[in-house]
Backbone as JSON, one array per atom type, in Angstrom:
{
  "sequence": "MTGDRQAMLFGLGAVALWSTVATAFKVALGYMSPLALMWIASLVSWALMGVLVARQGLLGQALRHGWRTAAWAGLMNPVAYYLVLFGAYDRLPGQEAMALNYTWALAMAFLAVPILGQRLTRIDVLAGLIAYAGVWVIATRGAVFDVAFADPLGVGLALSSTLLWALYWLLNARDHRPPLVAQWQNFSVGVPVLTVLLLAGPGLSWYGWTALGAGIYVGLFEMGIAFVLWQLAVHRVSRTAKVSNLIFLSPPVSLLLLFLVVGEPILPSTLVGLVLILGGLGLQQWQKTPAPVAQID",
  "N": [[16.99, 10.37, -24.02], [15.74, 11.72, -21.04], [17.39, 12.79, -17.97], [15.81, 12.36, -15.67], [14.0, 10.45, -16.59], [15.68, 8.3, -17.18], [16.6, 7.88, -14.57], [14.25, 7.03, -13.32], [13.83, 4.59, -14.62], [16.11, 3.15, -13.81], [15.6, 3.17, -11.07], [13.16, 1.73, -10.94], [14.12, -0.73, -11.82], [15.81, -1.44, -9.69], [13.94, -1.62, -7.59], [12.32, -3.66, -8.55], [14.09, -5.83, -8.38], [14.59, -5.86, -5.61], [12.11, -6.61, -4.78], [12.06, -9.31, -5.07], [13.75, -10.43, -3.22], [12.94, -11.16, -0.62], [11.66, -13.56, -1.04], [13.84, -15.01, -2.08], [15.48, -15.01, 0.19], [13.96, -16.63, 1.97], [13.84, -19.05, 0.56], [16.61, -19.76, 0.42], [17.25, -19.86, 3.16], [15.85, -22.04, 3.89], [17.53, -24.09, 3.42], [20.03, -23.56, 4.51], [22.01, -22.02, 7.17], [21.61, -18.67, 8.57], [24.18, -17.51, 8.76], [25.75, -18.99, 6.94], [24.43, -18.37, 4.54], [24.86, -15.62, 4.53], [27.64, -15.52, 4.2], [28.1, -16.67, 1.63], [26.58, -14.9, -0.01], [27.82, -12.43, 0.55], [30.41, -12.86, -0.39], [29.97, -13.14, -3.13], [28.86, -10.6, -3.72], [31.01, -8.96, -3.01], [32.93, -9.74, -4.94], [31.61, -8.92, -7.3], [31.38, -6.11, -6.88], [34.08, -5.51, -6.77], [34.91, -6.0, -9.42], [33.43, -4.0, -10.75], [34.48, -1.68, -9.56], [37.14, -1.84, -10.46], [36.72, -1.68, -13.26], [35.84, 0.94, -13.5], [38.1, 2.32, -13.01], [38.78, 2.87, -10.39], [40.18, 1.37, -8.61], [42.79, 1.81, -7.65], [42.45, 4.08, -6.02], [40.66, 2.95, -4.21], [42.27, 1.08, -2.93], [44.08, 2.65, -1.58], [42.87, 4.66, 0.02], [40.41, 5.34, 2.59], [40.09, 3.18, 4.31], [40.03, 3.42, 7.05], [37.47, 4.29, 7.67], [36.08, 2.16, 6.53], [36.75, 0.09, 8.25], [35.07, 0.13, 10.53], [32.59, 0.53, 9.34], [32.21, -1.69, 7.67], [31.81, -3.7, 9.53], [29.33, -3.07, 10.45], [27.72, -3.06, 8.13], [28.39, -5.25, 5.71], [28.17, -7.13, 7.91], [26.88, -7.05, 10.69], [24.27, -6.01, 10.15], [23.1, -7.66, 8.08], [23.32, -10.23, 9.19], [21.63, -10.03, 11.39], [19.25, -9.35, 10.06], [18.87, -11.64, 8.39], [18.61, -13.48, 10.42], [16.14, -12.72, 11.43], [14.48, -13.3, 9.22], [14.82, -16.02, 9.23], [13.37, -16.86, 11.4], [10.82, -15.72, 11.28], [7.76, -15.6, 9.29], [8.27, -14.77, 5.86], [6.78, -12.58, 4.93], [6.22, -11.11, 7.24], [8.76, -10.41, 8.29], [9.71, -8.91, 6.14], [7.85, -6.77, 6.03], [8.17, -5.55, 8.58], [10.81, -4.72, 8.35], [10.6, -2.54, 6.73], [10.3, -0.29, 8.25], [12.61, 1.1, 8.62], [13.14, 3.66, 7.6], [11.67, 5.36, 9.23], [12.9, 4.83, 11.65], [15.34, 5.98, 11.08], [14.67, 8.7, 10.92], [13.99, 9.24, 13.58], [16.36, 8.56, 14.96], [18.04, 10.47, 13.93], [17.68, 12.7, 15.43], [19.16, 12.63, 18.02], [21.68, 12.06, 16.89], [22.33, 13.68, 14.61], [21.34, 16.05, 15.42], [18.89, 16.94, 14.48], [15.46, 18.08, 14.14], [12.3, 16.69, 14.94], [9.35, 16.79, 13.01], [5.83, 17.49, 13.45], [4.49, 15.91, 11.71], [6.33, 13.84, 11.33], [6.21, 12.58, 13.83], [3.49, 11.78, 13.92], [3.48, 10.1, 11.68], [5.21, 8.13, 12.6], [3.71, 7.04, 14.74], [1.55, 5.94, 13.35], [2.82, 4.07, 11.63], [4.19, 2.39, 13.45], [2.05, 1.39, 14.8], [1.19, -0.35, 12.87], [3.35, -2.12, 12.99], [2.85, -3.27, 15.49], [0.43, -4.6, 14.97], [1.3, -6.53, 13.14], [3.27, -7.88, 14.64], [1.77, -9.01, 16.7], [0.15, -10.57, 15.24], [-2.45, -9.77, 14.63], [-3.81, -10.0, 17.05], [-4.22, -7.61, 18.76], [-4.61, -6.72, 21.36], [-3.26, -8.4, 22.89], [-0.33, -8.91, 24.57], [1.53, -10.84, 24.13], [3.79, -11.74, 21.88], [3.92, -13.55, 18.78], [6.42, -14.51, 17.98], [8.73, -13.35, 19.77], [11.57, -12.98, 19.68], [12.15, -13.1, 16.94], [10.69, -10.87, 16.02], [12.03, -8.91, 17.45], [14.6, -9.11, 16.29], [14.01, -8.32, 13.64], [13.18, -5.64, 14.0], [15.5, -4.66, 15.16], [17.22, -4.82, 13.01], [16.33, -2.71, 11.47], [17.11, -0.54, 13.01], [19.9, -0.84, 12.96], [20.41, -0.5, 10.2], [19.47, 2.12, 9.75], [21.13, 3.52, 11.55], [23.61, 2.96, 10.44], [23.53, 4.42, 7.95], [23.17, 7.02, 8.9], [25.52, 7.48, 10.36], [27.22, 7.39, 8.25], [26.74, 9.68, 6.91], [28.53, 11.68, 6.39], [30.41, 10.46, 4.9], [32.77, 10.5, 2.45], [33.57, 8.77, 0.5], [33.42, 7.37, -2.8], [30.35, 5.75, -3.74], [30.51, 3.05, -4.83], [33.15, 2.34, -4.25], [33.08, 2.53, -1.45], [31.24, 0.51, -0.85], [32.59, -1.78, -1.81], [34.93, -1.74, -0.23], [33.79, -2.0, 2.33], [32.7, -4.58, 2.16], [35.06, -5.92, 1.77], [36.15, -5.82, 4.26], [34.13, -7.13, 5.66], [33.86, -9.79, 4.59], [36.19, -11.4, 5.35], [35.75, -11.42, 8.16], [33.27, -12.71, 8.35], [34.03, -15.16, 7.28], [35.79, -16.17, 9.23], [33.97, -16.39, 11.37], [32.26, -18.32, 10.31], [33.96, -20.56, 9.96], [34.75, -20.95, 12.57], [32.38, -21.62, 13.69], [29.71, -23.3, 12.45], [31.13, -24.28, 10.25], [32.28, -25.02, 6.84], [29.97, -26.24, 4.53], [28.23, -28.34, 2.16], [25.31, -27.43, 0.69], [23.69, -27.97, -1.41], [22.63, -27.43, -4.85], [20.4, -25.74, -5.21], [20.36, -24.18, -2.88], [22.86, -22.94, -3.13], [22.45, -21.5, -5.49], [20.42, -19.73, -4.64], [21.81, -18.29, -2.7], [23.8, -17.07, -4.27], [22.16, -15.51, -5.87], [21.08, -13.69, -4.0], [23.43, -12.31, -3.22], [24.27, -11.29, -5.68], [22.13, -9.77, -6.68], [20.42, -8.53, -4.57], [22.37, -7.38, -2.84], [24.13, -6.41, -4.68], [23.66, -5.7, -7.77], [21.16, -4.39, -7.54], [21.82, -2.4, -5.71], [23.66, -0.88, -7.23], [22.0, 0.0, -9.35], [20.17, 1.55, -7.89], [21.83, 3.56, -6.86], [22.6, 4.79, -9.26], [20.1, 5.77, -10.03], [19.51, 7.6, -7.96], [21.55, 9.46, -8.24], [21.09, 10.56, -10.74], [18.58, 11.67, -10.84], [16.46, 14.58, -10.66], [15.22, 15.28, -8.32], [15.28, 13.71, -5.25], [13.02, 12.54, -4.04], [11.42, 11.7, -6.13], [12.33, 9.2, -6.99], [12.6, 7.84, -4.58], [10.05, 7.32, -3.7], [9.32, 5.17, -5.22], [9.86, 2.88, -3.85], [7.62, 2.07, -2.55], [6.31, 0.38, -4.21], [7.36, -2.11, -3.92], [6.6, -3.86, -1.61], [3.89, -5.04, -2.11], [4.44, -6.66, -4.38], [6.4, -8.33, -3.32], [4.92, -9.74, -1.4], [3.17, -11.16, -3.08], [4.97, -12.81, -4.49], [6.06, -14.3, -2.39], [3.82, -15.76, -1.71], [3.29, -17.19, -4.12], [5.71, -18.54, -4.75], [7.05, -19.44, -2.36], [4.88, -20.32, -0.96], [3.63, -19.16, 1.18], [0.81, -18.4, 3.08], [-0.99, -15.39, 2.86], [-1.29, -13.41, 5.57], [-4.08, -11.82, 7.14], [-3.43, -9.97, 9.13], [-0.88, -9.18, 8.37], [-1.42, -7.78, 6.01], [-3.02, -5.64, 6.97], [-1.23, -4.46, 8.81], [0.89, -3.81, 7.08], [-0.3, -1.93, 5.4], [-0.69, 0.14, 7.26], [2.0, 0.67, 7.94], [3.11, 1.46, 5.44], [1.44, 3.6, 4.99], [2.22, 5.35, 7.05], [4.9, 5.78, 6.29], [4.47, 6.97, 3.79], [3.17, 9.32, 4.55], [5.22, 10.58, 5.93], [7.11, 10.89, 3.85], [5.81, 12.58, 2.05], [5.31, 14.99, 3.29], [5.22, 18.57, 3.44], [7.64, 19.85, 3.99], [10.17, 17.97, 3.9], [12.14, 16.16, 6.24], [15.7, 16.65, 6.37], [17.12, 14.26, 6.63], [15.76, 12.39, 5.18], [16.78, 12.51, 2.69], [19.04, 11.07, 2.57], [20.65, 8.42, 1.05]],
  "CA": [[16.22, 10.11, -22.81], [16.09, 12.69, -20.01], [17.99, 12.25, -16.76], [14.77, 11.87, -14.77], [13.43, 9.2, -17.14], [16.68, 7.26, -16.92], [16.6, 7.61, -13.13], [13.06, 6.24, -13.0], [14.05, 3.23, -15.1], [17.07, 2.52, -12.9], [14.91, 2.97, -9.8], [12.22, 0.62, -11.11], [14.91, -1.95, -11.88], [16.25, -1.77, -8.33], [12.77, -2.01, -6.81], [11.91, -4.98, -9.05], [15.0, -6.83, -7.8], [14.34, -5.92, -4.17], [10.82, -7.29, -4.55], [12.26, -10.76, -5.13], [14.75, -10.95, -2.28], [12.31, -11.83, 0.52], [11.47, -14.95, -1.49], [15.17, -15.64, -2.15], [15.92, -15.25, 1.56], [13.25, -17.78, 2.55], [14.29, -20.27, -0.14], [17.97, -20.07, 0.85], [17.27, -20.21, 4.58], [15.28, -23.37, 4.03], [18.61, -25.06, 3.23], [21.27, -23.22, 5.22], [21.9, -21.09, 8.28], [21.83, -17.27, 8.19], [25.61, -17.22, 8.61], [26.21, -19.57, 5.67], [23.87, -17.54, 3.46], [25.56, -14.34, 4.57], [29.0, -15.69, 3.68], [28.03, -16.85, 0.17], [26.08, -13.67, -0.63], [28.83, -11.37, 0.69], [31.52, -13.18, -1.27], [29.51, -12.82, -4.49], [28.74, -9.15, -3.83], [32.38, -8.41, -2.97], [33.55, -9.97, -6.24], [30.94, -8.06, -8.27], [31.79, -4.73, -6.64], [35.49, -5.39, -7.14], [34.97, -5.88, -10.88], [32.92, -2.68, -11.13], [35.46, -0.68, -9.12], [38.28, -1.92, -11.38], [36.31, -1.2, -14.58], [35.71, 2.38, -13.45], [39.4, 2.91, -12.73], [38.8, 3.34, -9.0], [40.82, 0.38, -7.75], [43.93, 2.43, -6.97], [41.9, 4.9, -4.94], [40.05, 2.06, -3.22], [43.32, 0.41, -2.17], [44.9, 3.6, -0.83], [42.16, 5.55, 0.94], [39.08, 5.01, 3.06], [40.02, 1.96, 5.09], [39.71, 3.72, 8.45], [36.01, 4.25, 7.73], [35.61, 0.8, 6.2], [37.01, -0.82, 9.36], [33.87, 0.0, 11.36], [31.4, 0.46, 8.5], [32.07, -3.05, 7.2], [31.27, -4.53, 10.61], [27.9, -2.77, 10.53], [27.13, -3.49, 6.86], [27.31, -6.25, 5.76], [28.18, -8.18, 8.94], [25.84, -7.0, 11.72], [22.94, -5.78, 9.61], [22.53, -8.8, 7.35], [23.18, -11.37, 10.08], [20.4, -9.79, 12.16], [18.12, -9.44, 9.13], [18.66, -13.04, 8.01], [18.1, -14.15, 11.61], [14.7, -12.43, 11.49], [13.82, -14.08, 8.16], [14.91, -17.43, 9.58], [12.41, -17.15, 12.46], [9.49, -15.2, 10.97], [7.32, -15.68, 7.89], [8.92, -13.74, 5.05], [5.94, -11.4, 4.82], [6.33, -10.33, 8.46], [10.1, -9.84, 8.35], [9.79, -7.89, 5.1], [7.05, -5.61, 6.41], [8.8, -4.88, 9.72], [12.05, -4.1, 7.91], [10.31, -1.29, 6.02], [10.24, 0.84, 9.18], [13.94, 1.68, 8.81], [13.13, 5.1, 7.3], [11.19, 6.05, 10.42], [13.97, 4.71, 12.63], [16.35, 6.96, 10.71], [14.19, 10.03, 11.29], [14.06, 9.38, 15.04], [17.76, 8.53, 15.39], [18.7, 11.69, 13.47], [17.53, 13.73, 16.47], [20.35, 12.7, 18.86], [22.95, 11.91, 16.18], [22.58, 14.83, 13.74], [20.77, 17.26, 15.99], [17.72, 17.37, 13.71], [14.2, 18.12, 14.87], [11.16, 15.97, 14.37], [8.14, 17.57, 12.76], [4.62, 16.83, 13.92], [4.18, 14.85, 10.72], [7.21, 12.71, 11.64], [5.67, 11.89, 15.01], [2.25, 11.13, 13.51], [3.85, 9.0, 10.79], [5.76, 7.08, 13.44], [2.63, 6.39, 15.47], [0.78, 5.13, 12.41], [3.62, 2.95, 11.15], [4.48, 1.44, 14.52], [0.79, 0.68, 15.05], [1.26, -1.47, 11.94], [4.3, -3.08, 13.56], [2.17, -3.98, 16.57], [-0.53, -5.51, 14.36], [2.03, -7.66, 12.54], [3.96, -8.62, 15.69], [0.78, -9.78, 17.46], [-0.64, -11.3, 14.24], [-3.84, -9.35, 14.7], [-4.31, -10.0, 18.44], [-3.58, -6.35, 19.17], [-4.74, -6.5, 22.8], [-2.47, -9.46, 23.53], [1.07, -8.47, 24.55], [2.38, -11.99, 23.85], [4.1, -11.83, 20.46], [4.04, -14.91, 18.26], [7.85, -14.83, 18.03], [9.36, -12.11, 20.26], [12.95, -12.85, 19.22], [12.11, -12.77, 15.52], [10.26, -9.47, 15.9], [13.14, -8.09, 17.94], [15.65, -9.1, 15.28], [13.56, -7.53, 12.5], [13.23, -4.23, 14.37], [16.91, -4.32, 15.37], [17.84, -4.62, 11.7], [16.0, -1.36, 11.01], [17.96, 0.38, 13.76], [21.26, -0.95, 12.44], [20.46, 0.09, 8.86], [19.34, 3.56, 9.9], [22.34, 4.02, 12.2], [24.7, 2.88, 9.45], [23.45, 5.53, 7.0], [23.35, 8.28, 9.6], [26.94, 7.62, 10.66], [27.92, 7.57, 6.97], [26.25, 10.89, 6.24], [29.69, 12.49, 5.99], [31.37, 9.57, 4.22], [33.03, 11.07, 1.13], [34.03, 7.76, -0.45], [32.46, 7.03, -3.86], [29.52, 4.64, -3.27], [31.01, 1.73, -5.2], [34.37, 2.12, -3.47], [32.68, 2.29, -0.08], [30.61, -0.81, -0.77], [33.62, -2.81, -1.98], [35.79, -1.74, 0.96], [33.04, -2.55, 3.45], [32.63, -6.03, 2.0], [36.42, -6.42, 1.94], [36.28, -6.0, 5.71], [33.12, -8.05, 6.16], [34.03, -11.18, 4.14], [37.08, -12.15, 6.26], [35.11, -11.6, 9.47], [32.26, -13.76, 8.18], [34.74, -16.43, 7.06], [36.25, -16.62, 10.55], [32.79, -16.8, 12.14], [31.74, -19.56, 9.73], [34.89, -21.65, 10.25], [34.75, -21.18, 14.02], [31.06, -22.12, 14.08], [29.23, -24.53, 11.78], [32.06, -24.75, 9.23], [31.84, -25.04, 5.46], [29.18, -27.43, 4.17], [27.56, -28.29, 0.87], [23.88, -27.41, 0.95], [22.97, -28.29, -2.63], [22.65, -26.41, -5.91], [19.34, -24.76, -5.0], [20.83, -23.26, -1.84], [23.95, -22.14, -3.69], [21.86, -20.54, -6.43], [19.73, -18.69, -3.89], [22.83, -17.45, -2.08], [24.41, -16.25, -5.32], [21.15, -14.53, -6.28], [21.03, -12.65, -2.97], [24.64, -11.5, -3.31], [24.38, -10.64, -6.97], [21.05, -8.81, -6.94], [20.02, -7.71, -3.43], [23.51, -6.62, -2.34], [24.99, -5.94, -5.76], [23.11, -4.98, -8.91], [20.12, -3.46, -7.08], [22.53, -1.26, -5.11], [24.21, -0.06, -8.31], [20.87, 0.65, -10.03], [19.6, 2.58, -7.02], [22.78, 4.68, -6.83], [22.47, 5.49, -10.54], [18.84, 6.5, -10.01], [19.59, 8.73, -7.03], [22.5, 10.47, -8.73], [20.65, 11.15, -12.01], [17.27, 12.29, -10.74], [16.51, 15.97, -10.27], [14.73, 15.38, -6.94], [15.36, 12.35, -4.71], [11.7, 11.99, -3.71], [10.82, 11.09, -7.31], [12.67, 7.78, -7.03], [12.44, 7.21, -3.27], [8.67, 6.85, -3.57], [9.16, 3.91, -5.94], [10.02, 1.76, -2.94], [6.3, 1.63, -2.11], [5.83, -0.66, -5.12], [7.99, -3.39, -3.63], [5.93, -4.8, -0.7], [2.85, -5.89, -2.7], [5.05, -7.67, -5.25], [7.06, -9.28, -2.44], [3.89, -10.61, -0.82], [2.68, -12.06, -4.13], [6.01, -13.8, -4.77], [6.13, -15.21, -1.24], [2.65, -16.64, -1.81], [3.37, -18.06, -5.29], [6.94, -19.34, -4.79], [7.31, -20.09, -1.07], [3.65, -20.92, -0.49], [3.17, -18.54, 2.43], [-0.5, -17.76, 3.04], [-0.89, -13.99, 3.26], [-2.1, -13.21, 6.77], [-4.79, -10.53, 7.19], [-2.7, -9.05, 10.0], [0.22, -8.62, 7.59], [-1.96, -6.78, 5.09], [-3.42, -4.45, 7.74], [-0.02, -3.85, 9.33], [1.66, -3.24, 5.98], [-0.99, -0.7, 4.99], [-0.36, 1.16, 8.25], [3.42, 1.03, 7.81], [3.29, 2.23, 4.21], [0.75, 4.87, 5.18], [3.09, 6.2, 7.85], [6.05, 6.17, 5.45], [3.99, 7.9, 2.78], [2.92, 10.6, 5.21], [6.53, 11.18, 6.19], [7.75, 11.24, 2.59], [5.1, 13.6, 1.28], [5.08, 16.23, 4.01], [5.64, 19.72, 2.63], [9.05, 20.13, 4.22], [10.74, 16.73, 4.38], [13.35, 16.26, 7.05], [16.87, 16.42, 5.53], [17.61, 12.9, 6.68], [15.06, 11.6, 4.16], [17.52, 12.6, 1.45], [20.21, 10.21, 2.64], [20.36, 7.16, 0.39]],
  "C": [[16.68, 11.07, -21.71], [16.68, 12.0, -18.8], [16.96, 11.67, -15.81], [14.17, 10.56, -15.28], [14.4, 8.04, -16.94], [16.67, 6.87, -15.45], [15.41, 6.74, -12.74], [13.22, 4.79, -13.45], [15.03, 2.48, -14.2], [16.39, 2.21, -11.56], [13.92, 1.82, -9.86], [12.95, -0.72, -11.17], [15.35, -2.4, -10.5], [15.08, -2.28, -7.5], [12.28, -3.39, -7.25], [12.78, -6.08, -8.45], [14.76, -6.98, -6.3], [13.03, -6.64, -3.85], [10.98, -8.81, -4.51], [13.09, -11.3, -3.97], [14.13, -11.6, -1.05], [12.08, -13.3, 0.19], [12.81, -15.68, -1.54], [15.7, -15.93, -0.76], [15.28, -16.52, 2.12], [13.65, -19.09, 1.88], [15.65, -20.7, 0.36], [18.0, -20.54, 2.29], [16.56, -21.53, 4.87], [16.34, -24.46, 3.92], [19.81, -24.8, 4.12], [21.0, -22.22, 6.33], [22.06, -19.65, 7.78], [23.3, -16.95, 7.96], [26.15, -17.77, 7.3], [25.7, -18.76, 4.49], [24.61, -16.21, 3.38], [26.94, -14.44, 3.93], [28.99, -15.83, 2.15], [27.63, -15.55, -0.51], [27.13, -12.56, -0.58], [30.0, -11.61, -0.24], [31.18, -12.82, -2.72], [29.44, -11.31, -4.69], [30.1, -8.48, -3.84], [33.07, -8.56, -4.32], [32.94, -9.05, -7.3], [31.38, -6.61, -8.11], [33.25, -4.51, -7.01], [35.66, -5.23, -8.64], [34.52, -4.49, -11.32], [33.87, -1.57, -10.73], [36.65, -0.66, -10.07], [37.92, -1.36, -12.76], [36.17, 0.31, -14.62], [37.01, 3.08, -13.11], [39.55, 3.43, -11.32], [39.56, 2.42, -8.06], [41.98, 0.98, -6.98], [43.48, 3.27, -5.8], [41.34, 4.03, -3.82], [41.11, 1.38, -2.35], [44.07, 1.36, -1.25], [44.13, 4.33, 0.26], [40.83, 4.94, 1.39], [38.98, 3.84, 4.0], [39.72, 2.22, 6.57], [38.18, 3.71, 8.64], [35.48, 2.85, 7.5], [35.77, -0.16, 7.38], [35.8, -0.98, 10.26], [32.6, -0.13, 10.52], [31.16, -0.96, 8.0], [31.53, -4.0, 8.26], [29.78, -4.29, 10.79], [27.16, -3.3, 9.32], [28.26, -3.96, 5.95], [27.15, -7.06, 7.04], [26.97, -8.11, 9.87], [24.44, -6.91, 11.11], [22.36, -7.04, 8.97], [22.42, -10.05, 8.23], [21.9, -11.24, 10.91], [19.18, -9.93, 11.26], [17.83, -10.88, 8.74], [18.17, -13.85, 9.2], [16.6, -13.94, 11.76], [13.94, -13.25, 10.45], [13.83, -15.58, 8.49], [13.83, -17.82, 10.59], [10.97, -16.77, 12.1], [9.06, -15.6, 9.56], [7.94, -14.53, 7.11], [8.12, -12.46, 4.98], [6.06, -10.51, 6.05], [7.7, -9.66, 8.56], [10.25, -8.71, 7.33], [9.06, -6.61, 5.51], [7.7, -4.83, 7.56], [10.07, -4.15, 9.3], [11.82, -2.77, 7.21], [10.23, -0.08, 6.95], [11.6, 1.5, 9.37], [13.96, 3.18, 8.54], [12.64, 5.91, 8.49], [12.23, 5.98, 11.53], [15.05, 5.74, 12.35], [15.94, 8.37, 11.13], [14.31, 10.26, 12.79], [15.5, 9.4, 15.53], [18.52, 9.79, 14.97], [18.61, 12.81, 14.51], [18.76, 13.76, 17.38], [21.67, 12.69, 18.09], [23.3, 13.14, 15.35], [22.0, 16.14, 14.28], [19.57, 17.79, 15.23], [16.47, 17.35, 14.59], [13.14, 17.3, 14.15], [10.01, 16.93, 14.14], [6.95, 16.82, 13.37], [4.22, 15.69, 12.99], [5.04, 13.63, 10.98], [6.65, 11.89, 12.79], [4.4, 11.13, 14.66], [2.54, 9.93, 12.62], [4.4, 7.83, 11.59], [4.69, 6.32, 14.2], [1.82, 5.47, 14.56], [1.55, 3.88, 12.01], [3.87, 1.93, 12.25], [3.21, 0.79, 15.07], [0.72, -0.54, 14.12], [2.22, -2.54, 12.41], [3.63, -3.92, 14.64], [1.16, -5.0, 16.01], [0.17, -6.75, 13.81], [2.66, -8.52, 13.63], [3.0, -9.49, 16.49], [-0.09, -10.65, 16.56], [-2.14, -11.04, 14.4], [-4.44, -9.34, 16.09], [-3.73, -8.78, 19.15], [-3.7, -6.07, 20.66], [-4.01, -7.57, 23.61], [-1.0, -9.08, 23.42], [2.03, -9.63, 24.28], [2.59, -12.11, 22.34], [4.23, -13.28, 20.04], [5.49, -15.39, 18.3], [8.59, -13.57, 18.46], [10.78, -11.91, 19.73], [12.98, -12.47, 17.75], [11.71, -11.33, 15.29], [11.38, -8.54, 16.35], [14.27, -8.0, 16.95], [15.27, -8.22, 14.09], [13.64, -6.04, 12.81], [14.67, -3.77, 14.63], [17.61, -4.08, 14.05], [17.54, -3.23, 11.17], [16.85, -0.32, 11.73], [19.39, 0.35, 13.25], [21.4, -0.28, 11.07], [20.39, 1.61, 8.92], [20.59, 4.17, 10.51], [23.52, 4.01, 11.24], [24.68, 4.08, 8.51], [23.64, 6.87, 7.68], [24.83, 8.52, 9.92], [27.77, 7.82, 9.4], [27.49, 8.82, 6.23], [27.39, 11.77, 5.74], [30.79, 11.64, 5.36], [31.55, 10.07, 2.79], [33.55, 10.04, 0.12], [32.98, 7.58, -1.56], [31.66, 5.79, -3.44], [30.04, 3.25, -3.6], [32.26, 1.37, -4.41], [34.02, 1.78, -2.04], [32.09, 0.9, 0.09], [31.65, -1.92, -0.87], [34.53, -2.89, -0.76], [35.07, -2.35, 2.16], [32.95, -4.07, 3.37], [34.02, -6.67, 2.1], [36.74, -6.64, 3.41], [35.35, -7.1, 6.19], [33.38, -9.51, 5.81], [35.01, -11.95, 5.02], [36.47, -12.4, 7.63], [34.08, -12.72, 9.4], [32.9, -15.13, 7.97], [35.22, -17.01, 8.37], [35.08, -17.13, 11.38], [32.26, -18.14, 11.63], [32.64, -20.74, 10.08], [34.91, -21.99, 11.73], [33.43, -21.78, 14.49], [30.69, -23.39, 13.34], [30.2, -25.1, 10.75], [31.45, -24.74, 7.84], [31.1, -26.35, 5.17], [28.59, -27.22, 2.78], [26.06, -28.45, 1.1], [23.04, -27.74, -0.29], [22.94, -27.12, -3.6], [21.57, -25.35, -5.72], [19.76, -23.71, -3.97], [21.93, -22.37, -2.38], [23.4, -21.09, -4.64], [21.15, -19.41, -5.72], [20.72, -17.74, -3.23], [23.49, -16.53, -3.08], [23.44, -15.17, -5.77], [21.08, -13.37, -5.29], [22.24, -11.73, -3.08], [24.71, -10.69, -4.58], [23.36, -9.52, -7.14], [20.7, -7.93, -5.74], [21.17, -6.82, -2.96], [24.33, -5.97, -3.44], [24.3, -5.08, -6.79], [22.03, -3.98, -8.48], [20.74, -2.22, -6.46], [23.05, -0.32, -6.19], [23.09, 0.69, -9.03], [20.29, 1.78, -9.18], [20.52, 3.8, -6.94], [22.71, 5.48, -8.13], [21.19, 6.33, -10.56], [18.94, 7.75, -9.15], [20.49, 9.84, -7.57], [22.05, 11.14, -10.03], [19.32, 11.89, -11.91], [17.39, 13.73, -10.25], [16.07, 16.18, -8.83], [14.58, 13.97, -6.37], [14.0, 11.73, -4.47], [11.05, 11.28, -4.9], [11.11, 9.59, -7.38], [12.45, 7.1, -5.68], [11.03, 6.67, -3.08], [8.41, 5.54, -4.31], [9.21, 2.71, -5.01], [8.67, 1.24, -2.44], [5.72, 0.56, -3.03], [6.3, -2.04, -4.72], [7.19, -4.32, -2.72], [4.81, -5.63, -1.32], [3.41, -6.99, -3.6], [5.73, -8.74, -4.4], [6.06, -10.26, -1.84], [3.39, -11.62, -1.84], [3.69, -13.17, -4.42], [6.16, -14.79, -3.62], [4.97, -16.21, -1.28], [2.82, -17.66, -2.94], [4.55, -19.01, -5.23], [7.15, -20.12, -3.49], [6.07, -20.79, -0.55], [3.16, -20.36, 0.83], [1.75, -17.99, 2.25], [-0.37, -16.33, 3.55], [-1.85, -13.74, 4.42], [-2.82, -11.87, 6.72], [-4.06, -9.51, 8.04], [-1.52, -8.41, 9.27], [-0.28, -7.53, 6.66], [-2.33, -5.49, 5.82], [-2.18, -3.72, 8.25], [0.79, -3.17, 8.25], [1.02, -1.96, 5.47], [-0.68, 0.43, 5.96], [1.09, 1.63, 8.13], [3.66, 1.89, 6.57], [2.57, 3.57, 4.3], [1.59, 5.85, 5.99], [4.29, 6.69, 7.06], [5.63, 7.18, 4.4], [3.74, 9.28, 3.36], [4.23, 11.33, 5.49], [7.18, 11.67, 4.92], [7.12, 12.47, 1.95], [4.72, 14.84, 2.09], [5.71, 17.38, 3.24], [7.11, 20.04, 2.79], [9.7, 18.88, 4.78], [11.97, 16.99, 5.24], [14.55, 15.96, 6.17], [17.35, 14.98, 5.52], [16.96, 12.03, 5.64], [15.79, 11.61, 2.84], [18.75, 11.72, 1.44], [19.87, 8.87, 2.02], [21.58, 6.27, 0.46]]
}
């Protein structure tokens, strides 16, 4: 099997898993707070990454080097990013939070201007206008001439999560740690912080087997296995765009699962907004000279 074919299979596996997490988020958040979900999922992901780091013989390196970077990176991801993201999912319908979160690639392109000194192309600007028009449609639930959002805080949290995610990857553009090591170290920083926040706040509680299963699923697949599959895809493919475009398959599947499992009616405004967002992302991805930041994964 060629490297590109393997990469496509790994990429499809990651996208398939990511397509299920919006549903898992909504199921879990129906039983527990965002902080409790974050703690369970992070603990599971940390344990999984630790096993993988040890199996690859990287544990010694992980224990000795890289902690200066992990000290701030772990506070951004998982702590800040996922708490904000789960807060958005807790307030908004899953379809809206999922769609708004897909604008992180555009946020990255715009933030790369002041942080990395990159220039925006005309296509980047046009793509941004198209995609953020979709954000407006979703945020107003179709009442595009009404500035009163259905849930301003939820929309703000969803868009803030895109800024945090984009900022995290831009600041890590020069991070030379192996991806698995970096992920495990970041979660090694994040889990104790989340534990302190949980104990100082709502405390440990038993939410039932369904909630526990959903939390384990999020940690194992969204934060764990999907990450590993995506890294394998990116490192084996001859050109990153071949696998990065696979992410466009995820939103339709996510919407279907939210409808079938959670029972969310699919709003026309979500469909229109999502088409605009994906159209803007597609325009940015397929321009003749992609901005270098689009290659950061």
